[in-house]
Coordinates of C-alpha atoms and ligand atoms in Angstrom, one line a residue:
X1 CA -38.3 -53.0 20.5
X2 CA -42.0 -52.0 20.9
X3 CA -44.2 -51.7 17.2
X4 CA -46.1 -48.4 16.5
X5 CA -48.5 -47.4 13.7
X6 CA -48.2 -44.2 12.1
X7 CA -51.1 -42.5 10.4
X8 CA -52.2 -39.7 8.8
X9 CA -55.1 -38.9 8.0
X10 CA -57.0 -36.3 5.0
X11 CA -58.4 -33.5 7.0
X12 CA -59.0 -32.9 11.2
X13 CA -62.2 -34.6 11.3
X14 CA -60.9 -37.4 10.1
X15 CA -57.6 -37.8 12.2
X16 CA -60.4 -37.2 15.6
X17 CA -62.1 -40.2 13.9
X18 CA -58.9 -42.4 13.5
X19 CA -57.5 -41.5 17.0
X20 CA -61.2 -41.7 19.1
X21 CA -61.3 -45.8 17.7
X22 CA -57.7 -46.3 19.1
X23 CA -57.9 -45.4 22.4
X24 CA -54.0 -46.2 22.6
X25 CA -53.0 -43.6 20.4
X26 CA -51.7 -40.2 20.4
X27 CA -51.7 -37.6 18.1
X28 CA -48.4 -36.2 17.4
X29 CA -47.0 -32.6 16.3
X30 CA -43.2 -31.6 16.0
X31 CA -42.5 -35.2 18.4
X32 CA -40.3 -33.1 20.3
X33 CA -41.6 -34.2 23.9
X34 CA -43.7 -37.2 23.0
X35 CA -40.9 -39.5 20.9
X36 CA -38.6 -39.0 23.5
X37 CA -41.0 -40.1 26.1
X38 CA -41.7 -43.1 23.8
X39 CA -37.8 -43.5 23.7
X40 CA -37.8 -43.7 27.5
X41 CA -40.5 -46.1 27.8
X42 CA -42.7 -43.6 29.6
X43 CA -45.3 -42.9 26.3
X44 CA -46.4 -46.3 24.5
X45 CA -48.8 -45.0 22.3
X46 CA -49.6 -47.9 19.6
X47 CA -50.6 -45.6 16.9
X48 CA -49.6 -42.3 16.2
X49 CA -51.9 -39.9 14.3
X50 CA -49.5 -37.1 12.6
X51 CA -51.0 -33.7 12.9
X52 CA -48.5 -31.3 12.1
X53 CA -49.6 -31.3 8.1
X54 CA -53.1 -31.0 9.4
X55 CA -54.1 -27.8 11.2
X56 CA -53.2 -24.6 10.5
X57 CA -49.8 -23.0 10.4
X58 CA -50.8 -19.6 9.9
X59 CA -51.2 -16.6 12.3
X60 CA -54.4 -14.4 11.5
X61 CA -56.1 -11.2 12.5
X62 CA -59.2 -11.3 15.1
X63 CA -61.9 -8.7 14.1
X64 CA -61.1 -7.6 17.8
X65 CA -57.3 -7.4 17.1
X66 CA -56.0 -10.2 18.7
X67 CA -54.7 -13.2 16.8
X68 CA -55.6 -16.5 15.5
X69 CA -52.8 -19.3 16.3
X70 CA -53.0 -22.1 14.1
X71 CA -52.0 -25.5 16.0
X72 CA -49.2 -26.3 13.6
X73 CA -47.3 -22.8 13.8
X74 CA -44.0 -23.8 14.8
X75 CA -42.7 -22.4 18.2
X76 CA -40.0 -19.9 16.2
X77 CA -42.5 -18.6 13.6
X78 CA -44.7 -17.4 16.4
X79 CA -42.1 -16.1 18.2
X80 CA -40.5 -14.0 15.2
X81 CA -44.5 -12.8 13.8
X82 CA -43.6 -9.0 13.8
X83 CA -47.7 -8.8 15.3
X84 CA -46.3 -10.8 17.9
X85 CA -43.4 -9.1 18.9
X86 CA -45.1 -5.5 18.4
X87 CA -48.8 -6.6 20.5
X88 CA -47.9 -9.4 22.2
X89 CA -44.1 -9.3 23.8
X90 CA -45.0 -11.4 26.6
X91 CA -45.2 -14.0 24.4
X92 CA -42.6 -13.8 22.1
X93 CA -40.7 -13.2 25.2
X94 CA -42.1 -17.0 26.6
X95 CA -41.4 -18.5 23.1
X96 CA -37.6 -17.5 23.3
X97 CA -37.3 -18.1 27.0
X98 CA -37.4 -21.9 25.8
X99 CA -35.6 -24.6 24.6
X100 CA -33.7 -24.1 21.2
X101 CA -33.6 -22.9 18.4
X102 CA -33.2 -26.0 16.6
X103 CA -36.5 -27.4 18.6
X104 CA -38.7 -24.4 18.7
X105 CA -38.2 -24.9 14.7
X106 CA -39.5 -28.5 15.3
X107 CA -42.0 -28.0 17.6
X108 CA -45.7 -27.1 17.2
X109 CA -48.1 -24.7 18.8
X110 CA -50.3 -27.2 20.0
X111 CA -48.0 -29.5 21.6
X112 CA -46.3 -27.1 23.1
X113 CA -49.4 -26.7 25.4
X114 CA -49.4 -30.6 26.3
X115 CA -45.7 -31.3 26.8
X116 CA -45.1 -32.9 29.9
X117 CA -43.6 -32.5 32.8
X118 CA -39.8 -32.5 33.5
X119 CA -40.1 -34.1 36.8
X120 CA -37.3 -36.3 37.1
X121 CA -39.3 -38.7 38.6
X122 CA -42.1 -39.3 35.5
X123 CA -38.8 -40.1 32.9
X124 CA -37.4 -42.6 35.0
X125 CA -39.5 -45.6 34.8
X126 CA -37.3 -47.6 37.6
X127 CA -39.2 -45.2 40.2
X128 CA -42.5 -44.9 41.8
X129 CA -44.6 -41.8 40.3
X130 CA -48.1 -41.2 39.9
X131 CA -48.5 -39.2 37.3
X132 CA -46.9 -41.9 35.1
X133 CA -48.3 -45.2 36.8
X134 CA -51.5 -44.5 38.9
X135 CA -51.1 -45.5 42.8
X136 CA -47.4 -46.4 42.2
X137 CA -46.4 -43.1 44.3
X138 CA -44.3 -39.9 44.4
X139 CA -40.6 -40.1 44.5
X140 CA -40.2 -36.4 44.4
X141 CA -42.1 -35.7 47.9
X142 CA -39.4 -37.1 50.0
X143 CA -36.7 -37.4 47.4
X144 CA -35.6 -34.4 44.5
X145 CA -38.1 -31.6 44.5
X146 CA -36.4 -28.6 44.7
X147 CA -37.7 -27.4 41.4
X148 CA -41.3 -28.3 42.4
X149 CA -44.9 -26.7 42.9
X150 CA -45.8 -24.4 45.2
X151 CA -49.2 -24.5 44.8
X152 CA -51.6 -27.0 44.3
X153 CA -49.8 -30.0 44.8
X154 CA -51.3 -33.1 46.4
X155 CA -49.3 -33.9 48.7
X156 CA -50.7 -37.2 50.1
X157 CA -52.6 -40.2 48.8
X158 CA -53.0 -42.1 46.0
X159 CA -52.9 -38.7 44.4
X160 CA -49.8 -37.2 45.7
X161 CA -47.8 -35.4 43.0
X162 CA -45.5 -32.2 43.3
X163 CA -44.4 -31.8 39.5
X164 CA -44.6 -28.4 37.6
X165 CA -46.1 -27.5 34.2
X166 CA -42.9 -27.0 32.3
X167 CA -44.5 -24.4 29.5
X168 CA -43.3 -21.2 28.9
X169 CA -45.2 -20.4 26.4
X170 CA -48.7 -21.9 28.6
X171 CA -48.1 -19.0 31.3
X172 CA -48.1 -15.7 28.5
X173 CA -50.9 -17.4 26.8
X174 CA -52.6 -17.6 30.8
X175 CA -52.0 -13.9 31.6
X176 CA -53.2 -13.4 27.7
X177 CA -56.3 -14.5 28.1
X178 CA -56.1 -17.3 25.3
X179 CA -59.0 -19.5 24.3
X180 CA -58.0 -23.1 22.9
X181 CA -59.9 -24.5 20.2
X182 CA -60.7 -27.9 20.4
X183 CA -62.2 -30.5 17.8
X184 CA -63.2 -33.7 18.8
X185 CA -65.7 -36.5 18.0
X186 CA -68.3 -34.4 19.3
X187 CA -67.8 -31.4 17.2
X188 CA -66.0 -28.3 18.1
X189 CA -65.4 -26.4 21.4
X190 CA -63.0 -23.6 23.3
X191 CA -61.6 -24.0 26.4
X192 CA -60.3 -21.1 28.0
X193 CA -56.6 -21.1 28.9
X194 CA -57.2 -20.7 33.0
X195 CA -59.1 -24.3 32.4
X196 CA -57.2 -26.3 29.8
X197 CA -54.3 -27.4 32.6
X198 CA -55.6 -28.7 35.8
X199 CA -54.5 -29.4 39.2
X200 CA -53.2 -32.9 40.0
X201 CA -56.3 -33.6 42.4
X202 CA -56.4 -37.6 42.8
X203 CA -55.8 -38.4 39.8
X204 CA -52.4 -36.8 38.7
X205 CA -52.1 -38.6 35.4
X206 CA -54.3 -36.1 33.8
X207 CA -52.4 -32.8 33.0
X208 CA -55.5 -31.5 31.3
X209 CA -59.2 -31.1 30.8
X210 CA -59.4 -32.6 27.5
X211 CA -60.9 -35.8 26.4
X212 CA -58.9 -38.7 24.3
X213 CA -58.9 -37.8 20.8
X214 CA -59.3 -34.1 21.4
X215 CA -57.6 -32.5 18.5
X216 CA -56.6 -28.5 19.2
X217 CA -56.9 -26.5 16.4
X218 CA -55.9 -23.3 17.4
X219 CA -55.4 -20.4 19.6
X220 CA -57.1 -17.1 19.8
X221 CA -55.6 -14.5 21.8
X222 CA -57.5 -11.3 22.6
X223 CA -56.3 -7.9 22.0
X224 CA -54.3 -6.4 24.3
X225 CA -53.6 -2.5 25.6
X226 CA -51.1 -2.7 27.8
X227 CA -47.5 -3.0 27.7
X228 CA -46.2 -6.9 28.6
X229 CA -43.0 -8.8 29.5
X230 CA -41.9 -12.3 30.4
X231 CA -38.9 -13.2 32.6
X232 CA -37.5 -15.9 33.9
X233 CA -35.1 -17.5 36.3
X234 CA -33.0 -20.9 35.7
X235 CA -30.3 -23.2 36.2
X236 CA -28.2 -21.9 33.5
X237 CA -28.9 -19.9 30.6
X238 CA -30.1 -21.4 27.8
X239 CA -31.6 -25.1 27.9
X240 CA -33.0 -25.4 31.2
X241 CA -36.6 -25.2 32.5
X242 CA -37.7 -22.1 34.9
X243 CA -37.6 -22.4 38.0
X244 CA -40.0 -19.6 38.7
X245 CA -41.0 -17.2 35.6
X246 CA -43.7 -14.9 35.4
X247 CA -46.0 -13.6 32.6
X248 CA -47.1 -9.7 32.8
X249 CA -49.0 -7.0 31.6
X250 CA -50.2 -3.8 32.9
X251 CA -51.7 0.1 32.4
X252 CA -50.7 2.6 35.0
X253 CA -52.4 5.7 34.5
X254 CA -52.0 8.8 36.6
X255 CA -49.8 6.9 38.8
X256 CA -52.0 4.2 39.5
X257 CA -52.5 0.6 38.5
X258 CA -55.6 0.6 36.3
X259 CA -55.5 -3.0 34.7
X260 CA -53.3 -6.2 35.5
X261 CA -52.5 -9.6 34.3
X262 CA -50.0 -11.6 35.7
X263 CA -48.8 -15.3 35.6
X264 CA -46.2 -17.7 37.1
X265 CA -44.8 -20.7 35.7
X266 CA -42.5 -23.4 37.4
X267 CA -45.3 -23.5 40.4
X268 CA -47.7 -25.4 40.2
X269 CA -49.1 -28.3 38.2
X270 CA -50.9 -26.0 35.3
X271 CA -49.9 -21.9 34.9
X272 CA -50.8 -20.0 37.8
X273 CA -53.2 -17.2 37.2
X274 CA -51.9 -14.6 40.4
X275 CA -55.4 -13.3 40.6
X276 CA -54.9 -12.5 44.4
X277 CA -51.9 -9.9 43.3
X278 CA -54.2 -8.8 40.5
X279 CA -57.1 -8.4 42.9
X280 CA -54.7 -6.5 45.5
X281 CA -53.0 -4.2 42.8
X282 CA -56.3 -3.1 40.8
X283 CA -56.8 0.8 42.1
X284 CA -53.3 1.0 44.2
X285 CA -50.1 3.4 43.4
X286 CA -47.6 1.9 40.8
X287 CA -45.3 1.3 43.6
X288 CA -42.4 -1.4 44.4
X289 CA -44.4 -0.9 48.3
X290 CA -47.8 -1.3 46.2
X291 CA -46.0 -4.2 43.8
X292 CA -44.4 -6.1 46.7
X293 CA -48.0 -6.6 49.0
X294 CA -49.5 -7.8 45.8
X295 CA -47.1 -10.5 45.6
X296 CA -47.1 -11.4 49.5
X297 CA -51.2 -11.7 49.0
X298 CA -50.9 -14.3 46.1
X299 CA -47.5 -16.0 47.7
X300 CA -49.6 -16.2 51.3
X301 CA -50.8 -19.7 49.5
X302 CA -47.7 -21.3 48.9
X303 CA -47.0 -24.3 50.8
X304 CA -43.0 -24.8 49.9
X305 CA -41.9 -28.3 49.8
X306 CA -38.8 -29.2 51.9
X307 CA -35.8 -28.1 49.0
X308 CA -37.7 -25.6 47.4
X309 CA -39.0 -22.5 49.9
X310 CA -36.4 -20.9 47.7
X311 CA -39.1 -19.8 45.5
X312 CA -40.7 -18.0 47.6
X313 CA -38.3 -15.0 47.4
X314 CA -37.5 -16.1 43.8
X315 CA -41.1 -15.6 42.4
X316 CA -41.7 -12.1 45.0
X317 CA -38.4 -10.8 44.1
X318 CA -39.7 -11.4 40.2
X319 CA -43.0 -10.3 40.6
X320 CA -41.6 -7.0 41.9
X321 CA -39.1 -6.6 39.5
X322 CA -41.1 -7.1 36.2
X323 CA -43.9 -4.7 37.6
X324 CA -41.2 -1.9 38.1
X325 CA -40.1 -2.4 34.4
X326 CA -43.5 -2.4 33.3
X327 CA -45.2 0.4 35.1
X328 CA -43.3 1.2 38.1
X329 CA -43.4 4.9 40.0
X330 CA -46.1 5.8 38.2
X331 CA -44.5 5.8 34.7
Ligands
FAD1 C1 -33.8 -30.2 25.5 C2 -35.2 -29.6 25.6 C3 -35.3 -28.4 26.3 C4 -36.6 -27.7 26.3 N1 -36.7 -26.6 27.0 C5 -37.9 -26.0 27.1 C6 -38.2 -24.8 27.9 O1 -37.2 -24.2 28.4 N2 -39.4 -24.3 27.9 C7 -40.5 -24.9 27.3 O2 -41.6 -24.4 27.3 N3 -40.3 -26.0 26.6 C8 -39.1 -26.6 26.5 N4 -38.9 -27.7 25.8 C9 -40.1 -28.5 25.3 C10 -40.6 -28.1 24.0 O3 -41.1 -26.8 24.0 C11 -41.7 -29.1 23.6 O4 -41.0 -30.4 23.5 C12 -42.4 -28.8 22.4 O5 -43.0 -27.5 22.5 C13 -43.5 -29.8 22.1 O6 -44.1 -29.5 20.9 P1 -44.2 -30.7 19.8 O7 -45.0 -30.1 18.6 O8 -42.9 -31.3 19.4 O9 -45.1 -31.7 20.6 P2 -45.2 -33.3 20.5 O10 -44.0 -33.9 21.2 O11 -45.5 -33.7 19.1 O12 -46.5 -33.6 21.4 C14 -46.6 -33.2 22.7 C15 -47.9 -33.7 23.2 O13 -49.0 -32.9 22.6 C16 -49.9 -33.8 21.9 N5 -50.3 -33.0 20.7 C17 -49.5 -32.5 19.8 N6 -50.2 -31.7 18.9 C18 -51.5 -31.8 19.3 C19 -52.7 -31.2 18.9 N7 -52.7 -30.3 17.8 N8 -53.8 -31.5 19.5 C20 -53.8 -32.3 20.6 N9 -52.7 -32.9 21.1 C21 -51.5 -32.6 20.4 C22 -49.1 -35.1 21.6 O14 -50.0 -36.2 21.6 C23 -48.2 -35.1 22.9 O15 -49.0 -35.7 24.0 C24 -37.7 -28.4 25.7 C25 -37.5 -29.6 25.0 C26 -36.3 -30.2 25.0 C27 -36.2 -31.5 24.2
SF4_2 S1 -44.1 -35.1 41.4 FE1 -45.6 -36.1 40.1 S2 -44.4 -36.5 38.3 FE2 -43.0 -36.3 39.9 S3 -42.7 -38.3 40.9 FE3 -44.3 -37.3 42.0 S4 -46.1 -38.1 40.9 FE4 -44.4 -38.4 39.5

């Protein structure tokens, strides 16, 4: 049995305050990821600053029409918001592409963006792994990987880790454009989306940018014109992680691609921004030729593990196919 504190505190100033003088806590939203990594042994946080009460749970209107996600909006609110649904598909699309019903009820905005990953590895404290203790290794290199990155994975070192960023939800809001607001014991900041998640470098511990006792407050997603879509591929179909999804939006006009956002999860470490597709689909016919040599110029970078060149197909294949529903032949 292992003792926690739990703590709440009057307002979000004063819950950054508790948690920066307890550098062994961890805030905690819906507790869908962190108490069962606590459960497993894997989190130990000694206190636990409750956060869910604290920041907003409302959706509001930007002057620029986009939206204002409070931290606390659970996962099905924002999934059901009709603005949502009518200006933002992709990420409704995201929200229902994951877990349950029964958990999306549960869980919040905000943690959603810092679950962790599913890495068999990382929940199984009988094995080496990084991410979970520093320099102890990475079981998934030589051992299960197929559902591993593509991208951005260090493979060797003190470093070396292969896991995936297992958010839905953290690829629409990449192709989106989302800015994160933060609060912490320095005042407030906003950390764009593309830099929130990071690559596991050398020190694969870190999923993100942000410093202990960072509190996010909210998201703010610009407006968007173009018509969006989220799809994914998994295991089975409901319950299971993606193996490769992808996040997109774009305007075709007069047959060619005008603007383009696009984003694939189950790949890499954090979301991966496509921006070599992007950059090789701005100006070209909305073709499946045009749509298919975008997504050999941003899959040119993979380096597949041994188990898992499947993806490589998997996420062109996908790529192609969400573009054609989107804007294909010129539509
Ligand atoms: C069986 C199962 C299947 C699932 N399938 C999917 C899936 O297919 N796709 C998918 O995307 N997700 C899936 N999930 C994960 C689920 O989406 C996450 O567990 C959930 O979104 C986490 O939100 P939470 O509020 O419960 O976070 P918590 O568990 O409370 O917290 C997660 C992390 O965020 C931190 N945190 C929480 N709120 C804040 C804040 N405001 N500021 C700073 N830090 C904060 C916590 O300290 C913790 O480190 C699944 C989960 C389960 C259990
Ligand atoms: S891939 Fe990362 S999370 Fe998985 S075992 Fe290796 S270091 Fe751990």
């Amino acid at each position: 049995m292992r003792e926690f504190r739990y703590e709440r505190a009057a307002d979000p100033p004063a819950a950054v305050a508790l948690l920066a003088a307890e550098p062994g806590g961890a805030f905690l939203g819906g507790g869908t990821n962190l108490v069962d990594l606590m459960k497993l042994g894997v989190a130990t946080p000694d206190v636990l600053v409750d956060v869910r009460q604290l920041t907003s749970s409302e959706v509001t209107e930007l002057p620029d029409g986009g939206l204002r996600i409070g931290a606390a909006v659970p996962n099905a609110d924002l999934a059901a918001d009709r603005r949502v649904r009518d200006r933002f598909p992709v990420l409704s699309q995201a929200l229902l592409a994951g877990a349950s019903g029964q958990l999306r009820n549960r869980a919040t905005t905000g943690g959603n963006l810092l679950q962790r990953t599913r890495c068999a590895y990382f929940t199984d404290v009988t094995t080496p792994c990084n991410k979970r203790a520093p320099g102890s290794g990475c079981s998934a290199l030589e051992g299960l990987h197929r559902n591993h990155a593509l991208f951005g994975a260090t493979l060797e070192g003190p470093g070396a880790c292969v896991a995936t960023h297992p958010s839905d939800m953290a690829v629409a809001l990449a192709a989106l454009d989302a800015r994160v607001r933060v609060l912490g014991p320095d005042g407030e900041r906003v950390v764009p989306m593309s830099e929130l998640h990071r690559l596991p470098g050398e020190d694969p511990d870190r999923d993100t940018t942000l410093r202990h006792g960072e509190l996010i407050t909210a998201l703010d997603v610009p407006a968007l014109d173009m018509p969006s879509r989220y799809r994914k591929v998994r295991d089975r179909a409901a319950f299971a992680f993606a193996l490769v999804s992808v996040a997109a939006a774009v305007r075709v006009t007069d047959g060619v691609v005008e603007d383009v956002r696009l984003a694939l999860g189950g790949v890499a470490h954090r979301p991966w921004r496509a921006t070599a597709a992007e950059e090789a689909l701005r100006g070209r016919p909305a073709t499946e030729e045009s749509f298919a040599a975008a997504a050999d110029a941003e899959l040119a970078a993979a380096v597949p593990l041994r188990d898992n060149g499947y993806k490589v197909p998997l996420a062109r294949n996908l790529v192609v196919r969400i573009l054609l529903e989107l804007g294909g032949e010129g539509r």
